[in-house]
Amino acid sequence: MSDSSSIEWCDTTWNPTTGCDRISAGCDNCYALVMARRLKAMGQAKYQTDGDPRTSGPGFGLAVHEDTLNDPFTWRKPRKVFVNSMSDLFHARVPLDFVRRVFEVIEATPQHTYQVLTKRASRLPKVADKLPWPSNLWMGVSTEDQEQADLRIPPLLATPAKVKFASAEPLIGEVILHDDWIGLDPYRRGEPSLNWVIVGGESGPKARPMSPDWARHLRDQCVSAGVPYFFKQWGSWAPSGWHGIGRPLPGSFFVGDEVDAAGHRVEMVRTSKHEAGRELDGRTWDQFPDTKTLEVASRG
């Protein structure tokens, strides 16, 4: 049974598979791994498969759930659906036939919008021509730092997805979007580019601070290129409004580039996700792709 979601950029989560394995630094403090352990202890049937303790954990072993495939047909009102908030649909152990069936359900329920997010971008070009790519499917990759952005965005852009997006959450290092990724390279105009960028800081007891400069630079690039920008959260660290030098006080952290000749840097303080809020430079950024415009553009 799918539930309403507290994730700011979707209405509902749908998990036809559960479980995963950590593969990059963005996975270090995986919320889904912790949640799976709790759900296993509560006796939840979908979370009784254990994963490799080196990369996964209790209740977080990869499992396929055939009985969830009909869930979207029961939803009366149109929804934005995050597919696999507790897994990765393109995990190597998810059979291609099952991925195809998920895509077929998406195609058969055009009233909903589906957001698929993967860290396994290298699998995309291997299977893209074996899958349907309905217009209500938004395909995204996680880009927590520049290394992963460089590895994951090019395979994403090579897919036939109508909407392609990058999720820089948790943003643990600066990411600069290449001009050809956002349609600014004059030699590659008209080629596939990103249609949406999500940015968010990490939350939880082991969260790493996100520099406000990283979020601002991505916002400025998106505004310049006309790419919708969604600022999801600060997470468990937020800017205090002060700048510091030397050693930070207990409970604070200095991040970002030096802001003056003396070397003052932005002070980040520990807080709750709720108290930190979602404002960047005094406003929220809740932009989404305009799918009608994209549909017209794709038809020429």
mmCIF file of C-alpha atoms in Angstrom, residues 24-294:
data_model
loop_
_atom_site.group_PDB
_atom_site.id
_atom_site.type_symbol
_atom_site.label_atom_id
_atom_site.label_comp_id
_atom_site.label_asym_id
_atom_site.label_seq_id
_atom_site.Cartn_x
_atom_site.Cartn_y
_atom_site.Cartn_z
ATOM 1 C CA SER A 24 29.034 6.328 -3.118
ATOM 2 C CA ALA A 25 29.572 9.000 -0.465
ATOM 3 C CA GLY A 26 25.994 10.237 -0.825
ATOM 4 C CA CYS A 27 24.849 6.884 0.591
ATOM 5 C CA ASP A 28 26.906 7.097 3.788
ATOM 6 C CA ASN A 29 24.015 8.226 5.996
ATOM 7 C CA CYS A 30 21.178 6.607 4.013
ATOM 8 C CA TYR A 31 17.808 7.313 5.647
ATOM 9 C CA ALA A 32 16.192 4.345 3.880
ATOM 10 C CA LEU A 33 18.684 1.877 5.376
ATOM 11 C CA VAL A 34 17.871 3.102 8.890
ATOM 12 C CA MET A 35 14.136 3.051 8.185
ATOM 13 C CA ALA A 36 14.299 -0.483 6.768
ATOM 14 C CA ARG A 37 15.893 -1.722 9.989
ATOM 15 C CA ARG A 38 13.013 -0.231 11.976
ATOM 16 C CA LEU A 39 10.374 -1.631 9.613
ATOM 17 C CA LYS A 40 11.917 -5.096 9.837
ATOM 18 C CA ALA A 41 11.747 -4.920 13.649
ATOM 19 C CA MET A 42 8.086 -3.881 13.366
ATOM 20 C CA GLY A 43 7.361 -7.004 11.294
ATOM 21 C CA GLN A 44 6.660 -5.235 7.990
ATOM 22 C CA ALA A 45 6.520 -7.966 5.354
ATOM 23 C CA LYS A 46 8.345 -5.985 2.653
ATOM 24 C CA TYR A 47 11.394 -5.519 4.875
ATOM 25 C CA GLN A 48 12.323 -9.033 5.968
ATOM 26 C CA THR A 49 15.155 -9.539 3.472
ATOM 27 C CA ASP A 50 18.555 -8.679 4.914
ATOM 28 C CA GLY A 51 21.319 -7.151 2.850
ATOM 29 C CA ASP A 52 25.097 -7.504 2.872
ATOM 30 C CA PRO A 53 26.203 -5.859 6.153
ATOM 31 C CA ARG A 54 29.131 -4.212 4.356
ATOM 32 C CA THR A 55 26.873 -2.235 2.010
ATOM 33 C CA SER A 56 23.306 -2.738 3.226
ATOM 34 C CA GLY A 57 21.708 -4.018 6.412
ATOM 35 C CA PRO A 58 18.761 -5.653 8.187
ATOM 36 C CA GLY A 59 15.574 -5.435 6.147
ATOM 37 C CA PHE A 60 17.393 -3.623 3.335
ATOM 38 C CA GLY A 61 18.241 -6.510 1.044
ATOM 39 C CA LEU A 62 17.003 -6.093 -2.527
ATOM 40 C CA ALA A 63 13.476 -7.490 -2.874
ATOM 41 C CA VAL A 64 10.956 -7.336 -5.739
ATOM 42 C CA HIS A 65 7.259 -6.883 -4.878
ATOM 43 C CA GLU A 66 4.944 -8.093 -7.634
ATOM 44 C CA ASP A 67 1.874 -7.284 -5.541
ATOM 45 C CA THR A 68 2.574 -3.541 -5.688
ATOM 46 C CA LEU A 69 2.367 -3.208 -9.469
ATOM 47 C CA ASN A 70 -1.372 -2.578 -9.455
ATOM 48 C CA ASP A 71 -1.269 0.154 -6.794
ATOM 49 C CA PRO A 72 -1.273 3.123 -9.218
ATOM 50 C CA PHE A 73 -4.470 1.880 -10.835
ATOM 51 C CA THR A 74 -6.280 2.396 -7.517
ATOM 52 C CA TRP A 75 -5.396 6.094 -7.143
ATOM 53 C CA ARG A 76 -8.275 8.277 -8.295
ATOM 54 C CA LYS A 77 -6.670 11.717 -8.265
ATOM 55 C CA PRO A 78 -3.542 12.539 -10.298
ATOM 56 C CA ARG A 79 -0.350 12.398 -8.235
ATOM 57 C CA LYS A 80 3.356 13.076 -8.460
ATOM 58 C CA VAL A 81 4.795 9.684 -7.574
ATOM 59 C CA PHE A 82 8.355 9.103 -6.390
ATOM 60 C CA VAL A 83 9.215 5.586 -7.539
ATOM 61 C CA ASN A 84 11.330 3.619 -5.059
ATOM 62 C CA SER A 85 12.034 5.954 -2.179
ATOM 63 C CA MET A 86 13.285 2.790 -0.424
ATOM 64 C CA SER A 87 15.298 1.292 -3.268
ATOM 65 C CA ASP A 88 16.832 1.890 -6.700
ATOM 66 C CA LEU A 89 14.881 0.598 -9.693
ATOM 67 C CA PHE A 90 18.079 0.281 -11.726
ATOM 68 C CA HIS A 91 19.943 -1.763 -9.123
ATOM 69 C CA ALA A 92 21.805 -4.572 -10.899
ATOM 70 C CA ARG A 93 19.704 -7.238 -9.161
ATOM 71 C CA VAL A 94 16.364 -5.832 -10.336
ATOM 72 C CA PRO A 95 15.488 -7.961 -13.394
ATOM 73 C CA LEU A 96 15.105 -5.966 -16.602
ATOM 74 C CA ASP A 97 11.719 -7.583 -17.203
ATOM 75 C CA PHE A 98 10.487 -6.190 -13.895
ATOM 76 C CA VAL A 99 11.818 -2.707 -14.706
ATOM 77 C CA ARG A 100 9.919 -2.950 -18.007
ATOM 78 C CA ARG A 101 6.712 -3.898 -16.205
ATOM 79 C CA VAL A 102 7.091 -0.886 -13.884
ATOM 80 C CA PHE A 103 7.508 1.344 -16.946
ATOM 81 C CA GLU A 104 4.430 -0.255 -18.539
ATOM 82 C CA VAL A 105 2.359 0.577 -15.453
ATOM 83 C CA ILE A 106 3.600 4.156 -15.708
ATOM 84 C CA GLU A 107 2.596 4.248 -19.369
ATOM 85 C CA ALA A 108 -0.850 2.808 -18.570
ATOM 86 C CA THR A 109 -1.579 5.495 -15.925
ATOM 87 C CA PRO A 110 -0.892 8.785 -17.748
ATOM 88 C CA GLN A 111 -2.898 10.785 -15.198
ATOM 89 C CA HIS A 112 0.018 10.425 -12.774
ATOM 90 C CA THR A 113 3.548 11.813 -13.010
ATOM 91 C CA TYR A 114 6.325 9.399 -12.010
ATOM 92 C CA GLN A 115 9.756 10.468 -10.749
ATOM 93 C CA VAL A 116 12.404 7.745 -10.979
ATOM 94 C CA LEU A 117 15.746 8.518 -9.330
ATOM 95 C CA THR A 118 18.837 6.332 -9.625
ATOM 96 C CA LYS A 119 22.481 6.221 -8.630
ATOM 97 C CA ARG A 120 23.040 3.410 -11.148
ATOM 98 C CA ALA A 121 23.239 5.667 -14.190
ATOM 99 C CA SER A 122 25.721 3.329 -15.858
ATOM 100 C CA ARG A 123 22.903 0.825 -16.365
ATOM 101 C CA LEU A 124 20.696 3.304 -18.220
ATOM 102 C CA PRO A 125 22.373 3.156 -21.658
ATOM 103 C CA LYS A 126 22.519 -0.641 -21.444
ATOM 104 C CA VAL A 127 18.747 -1.024 -21.117
ATOM 105 C CA ALA A 128 17.256 2.205 -22.504
ATOM 106 C CA ASP A 129 16.285 0.763 -25.885
ATOM 107 C CA LYS A 130 14.541 -2.163 -24.189
ATOM 108 C CA LEU A 131 12.105 0.017 -22.223
ATOM 109 C CA PRO A 132 9.103 2.184 -23.085
ATOM 110 C CA TRP A 133 9.631 5.848 -22.178
ATOM 111 C CA PRO A 134 6.201 7.409 -21.609
ATOM 112 C CA SER A 135 5.942 11.188 -21.375
ATOM 113 C CA ASN A 136 4.713 11.027 -17.746
ATOM 114 C CA LEU A 137 8.016 9.476 -16.636
ATOM 115 C CA TRP A 138 10.635 11.860 -15.222
ATOM 116 C CA MET A 139 14.077 10.228 -15.067
ATOM 117 C CA GLY A 140 16.683 11.527 -12.632
ATOM 118 C CA VAL A 141 20.122 10.788 -11.210
ATOM 119 C CA SER A 142 21.634 11.588 -7.801
ATOM 120 C CA THR A 143 24.516 14.064 -8.001
ATOM 121 C CA GLU A 144 25.845 14.644 -4.501
ATOM 122 C CA ASP A 145 29.198 16.028 -5.640
ATOM 123 C CA GLN A 146 31.072 16.881 -8.831
ATOM 124 C CA GLU A 147 32.520 13.397 -9.287
ATOM 125 C CA GLN A 148 29.098 11.784 -9.306
ATOM 126 C CA ALA A 149 27.579 14.530 -11.452
ATOM 127 C CA ASP A 150 30.279 13.932 -14.071
ATOM 128 C CA LEU A 151 29.667 10.183 -13.990
ATOM 129 C CA ARG A 152 25.860 10.128 -13.874
ATOM 130 C CA ILE A 153 24.492 13.054 -15.852
ATOM 131 C CA PRO A 154 25.852 12.107 -19.322
ATOM 132 C CA PRO A 155 24.187 8.627 -19.310
ATOM 133 C CA LEU A 156 20.946 10.251 -18.148
ATOM 134 C CA LEU A 157 20.999 12.761 -21.003
ATOM 135 C CA ALA A 158 21.412 9.891 -23.469
ATOM 136 C CA THR A 159 18.061 8.352 -22.476
ATOM 137 C CA PRO A 160 14.786 9.050 -24.322
ATOM 138 C CA ALA A 161 13.134 10.382 -21.130
ATOM 139 C CA LYS A 162 11.004 13.462 -21.818
ATOM 140 C CA VAL A 163 11.996 15.021 -18.466
ATOM 141 C CA LYS A 164 15.522 14.561 -17.141
ATOM 142 C CA PHE A 165 16.566 15.820 -13.730
ATOM 143 C CA ALA A 166 19.469 15.931 -11.304
ATOM 144 C CA SER A 167 18.971 15.579 -7.559
ATOM 145 C CA ALA A 168 21.871 17.187 -5.679
ATOM 146 C CA GLU A 169 20.799 15.822 -2.295
ATOM 147 C CA PRO A 170 22.501 15.371 0.006
ATOM 148 C CA LEU A 171 24.752 18.030 -1.509
ATOM 149 C CA ILE A 172 28.111 17.250 0.115
ATOM 150 C CA GLY A 173 30.383 19.084 -2.314
ATOM 151 C CA GLU A 174 30.159 21.808 -4.916
ATOM 152 C CA VAL A 175 28.600 20.840 -8.260
ATOM 153 C CA ILE A 176 29.077 22.969 -11.343
ATOM 154 C CA LEU A 177 26.755 22.083 -14.215
ATOM 155 C CA HIS A 178 28.492 21.923 -17.576
ATOM 156 C CA ASP A 179 27.033 24.202 -20.242
ATOM 157 C CA ASP A 180 26.011 21.285 -22.443
ATOM 158 C CA TRP A 181 24.046 19.760 -19.544
ATOM 159 C CA ILE A 182 21.776 22.810 -19.294
ATOM 160 C CA GLY A 183 21.581 23.840 -22.939
ATOM 161 C CA LEU A 184 24.068 26.730 -22.823
ATOM 162 C CA ASP A 185 26.781 25.243 -25.058
ATOM 163 C CA PRO A 186 26.320 27.079 -28.401
ATOM 164 C CA TYR A 187 27.739 24.092 -30.274
ATOM 165 C CA ARG A 188 25.212 21.667 -28.785
ATOM 166 C CA ARG A 189 21.980 23.670 -28.832
ATOM 167 C CA GLY A 190 18.927 21.521 -29.332
ATOM 168 C CA GLU A 191 20.511 18.411 -27.828
ATOM 169 C CA PRO A 192 19.003 16.806 -24.697
ATOM 170 C CA SER A 193 19.630 18.744 -21.490
ATOM 171 C CA LEU A 194 18.476 18.805 -17.884
ATOM 172 C CA ASN A 195 14.900 19.935 -17.317
ATOM 173 C CA TRP A 196 14.992 20.194 -13.520
ATOM 174 C CA VAL A 197 17.479 20.439 -10.641
ATOM 175 C CA ILE A 198 16.739 19.564 -7.001
ATOM 176 C CA VAL A 199 19.097 20.693 -4.217
ATOM 177 C CA GLY A 200 19.032 19.766 -0.555
ATOM 178 C CA GLY A 201 21.216 19.463 2.516
ATOM 179 C CA GLU A 202 21.617 16.297 4.538
ATOM 180 C CA SER A 203 19.544 15.575 7.634
ATOM 181 C CA GLY A 204 20.004 13.163 10.517
ATOM 182 C CA PRO A 205 22.432 12.739 13.440
ATOM 183 C CA LYS A 206 25.491 12.280 11.183
ATOM 184 C CA ALA A 207 24.533 14.932 8.601
ATOM 185 C CA ARG A 208 27.277 16.819 6.780
ATOM 186 C CA PRO A 209 26.831 20.600 6.337
ATOM 187 C CA MET A 210 26.029 22.033 2.920
ATOM 188 C CA SER A 211 27.672 25.325 2.005
ATOM 189 C CA PRO A 212 25.122 27.992 1.050
ATOM 190 C CA ASP A 213 27.452 28.886 -1.826
ATOM 191 C CA TRP A 214 26.969 25.429 -3.353
ATOM 192 C CA ALA A 215 23.181 25.867 -3.337
ATOM 193 C CA ARG A 216 23.437 29.435 -4.662
ATOM 194 C CA HIS A 217 25.786 28.560 -7.504
ATOM 195 C CA LEU A 218 23.449 25.825 -8.728
ATOM 196 C CA ARG A 219 20.470 28.167 -8.415
ATOM 197 C CA ASP A 220 22.232 30.881 -10.379
ATOM 198 C CA GLN A 221 23.188 28.463 -13.133
ATOM 199 C CA CYS A 222 19.604 27.219 -13.370
ATOM 200 C CA VAL A 223 18.138 30.735 -13.446
ATOM 201 C CA SER A 224 20.590 31.751 -16.166
ATOM 202 C CA ALA A 225 19.701 28.709 -18.275
ATOM 203 C CA GLY A 226 15.959 28.758 -17.585
ATOM 204 C CA VAL A 227 16.090 25.376 -15.829
ATOM 205 C CA PRO A 228 13.539 24.948 -12.989
ATOM 206 C CA TYR A 229 15.224 24.867 -9.569
ATOM 207 C CA PHE A 230 13.823 23.231 -6.434
ATOM 208 C CA PHE A 231 15.452 23.929 -3.061
ATOM 209 C CA LYS A 232 14.229 21.084 -0.866
ATOM 210 C CA GLN A 233 15.836 21.763 2.521
ATOM 211 C CA TRP A 234 18.845 22.904 4.518
ATOM 212 C CA GLY A 235 18.710 19.682 6.510
ATOM 213 C CA SER A 236 20.286 19.415 9.948
ATOM 214 C CA TRP A 237 22.667 22.351 9.410
ATOM 215 C CA ALA A 238 21.623 25.914 8.564
ATOM 216 C CA PRO A 239 23.481 29.215 8.111
ATOM 217 C CA SER A 240 23.402 31.312 11.272
ATOM 218 C CA GLY A 241 23.846 34.604 9.447
ATOM 219 C CA TRP A 242 27.287 35.059 10.986
ATOM 220 C CA HIS A 243 30.765 34.633 9.569
ATOM 221 C CA GLY A 244 33.644 33.272 11.574
ATOM 222 C CA ILE A 245 37.375 32.752 11.596
ATOM 223 C CA GLY A 246 39.656 30.273 13.308
ATOM 224 C CA ARG A 247 38.087 27.424 15.223
ATOM 225 C CA PRO A 248 34.244 27.313 15.299
ATOM 226 C CA LEU A 249 32.327 27.314 18.553
ATOM 227 C CA PRO A 250 30.844 24.014 19.797
ATOM 228 C CA GLY A 251 27.741 23.183 17.781
ATOM 229 C CA SER A 252 28.806 25.204 14.749
ATOM 230 C CA PHE A 253 30.774 24.545 11.580
ATOM 231 C CA PHE A 254 32.514 26.782 9.024
ATOM 232 C CA VAL A 255 31.953 26.081 5.324
ATOM 233 C CA GLY A 256 32.386 27.695 1.950
ATOM 234 C CA ASP A 257 34.924 29.995 0.393
ATOM 235 C CA GLU A 258 36.676 32.771 2.269
ATOM 236 C CA VAL A 259 34.478 35.876 2.202
ATOM 237 C CA ASP A 260 37.066 38.551 3.034
ATOM 238 C CA ALA A 261 40.809 39.120 3.252
ATOM 239 C CA ALA A 262 40.828 37.944 6.866
ATOM 240 C CA GLY A 263 39.451 34.540 5.887
ATOM 241 C CA HIS A 264 36.006 34.712 7.470
ATOM 242 C CA ARG A 265 33.726 31.871 6.418
ATOM 243 C CA VAL A 266 30.020 31.096 6.668
ATOM 244 C CA GLU A 267 28.975 29.685 10.028
ATOM 245 C CA MET A 268 26.580 26.720 9.960
ATOM 246 C CA VAL A 269 24.796 25.648 13.146
ATOM 247 C CA ARG A 270 23.248 22.360 14.163
ATOM 248 C CA THR A 271 19.453 22.469 14.139
ATOM 249 C CA SER A 272 16.435 20.417 13.163
ATOM 250 C CA LYS A 273 15.259 20.027 9.592
ATOM 251 C CA HIS A 274 12.015 21.765 10.530
ATOM 252 C CA GLU A 275 13.708 24.746 12.173
ATOM 253 C CA ALA A 276 16.245 25.103 9.358
ATOM 254 C CA GLY A 277 13.414 25.484 6.854
ATOM 255 C CA ARG A 278 13.567 25.722 3.069
ATOM 256 C CA GLU A 279 14.345 29.357 2.324
ATOM 257 C CA LEU A 280 17.390 30.285 0.268
ATOM 258 C CA ASP A 281 18.225 33.993 0.355
ATOM 259 C CA GLY A 282 14.847 34.925 1.792
ATOM 260 C CA ARG A 283 12.533 32.881 -0.408
ATOM 261 C CA THR A 284 11.519 29.349 -1.314
ATOM 262 C CA TRP A 285 12.335 27.811 -4.678
ATOM 263 C CA ASP A 286 9.604 25.366 -5.688
ATOM 264 C CA GLN A 287 9.957 25.260 -9.456
ATOM 265 C CA PHE A 288 8.873 22.238 -11.514
ATOM 266 C CA PRO A 289 9.295 21.403 -15.209
ATOM 267 C CA ASP A 290 6.596 22.769 -17.516
ATOM 268 C CA THR A 291 5.705 19.488 -19.196
ATOM 269 C CA LYS A 292 3.287 21.076 -21.667
ATOM 270 C CA THR A 293 6.038 23.337 -23.015
ATOM 271 C CA LEU A 294 8.452 20.398 -23.192
#
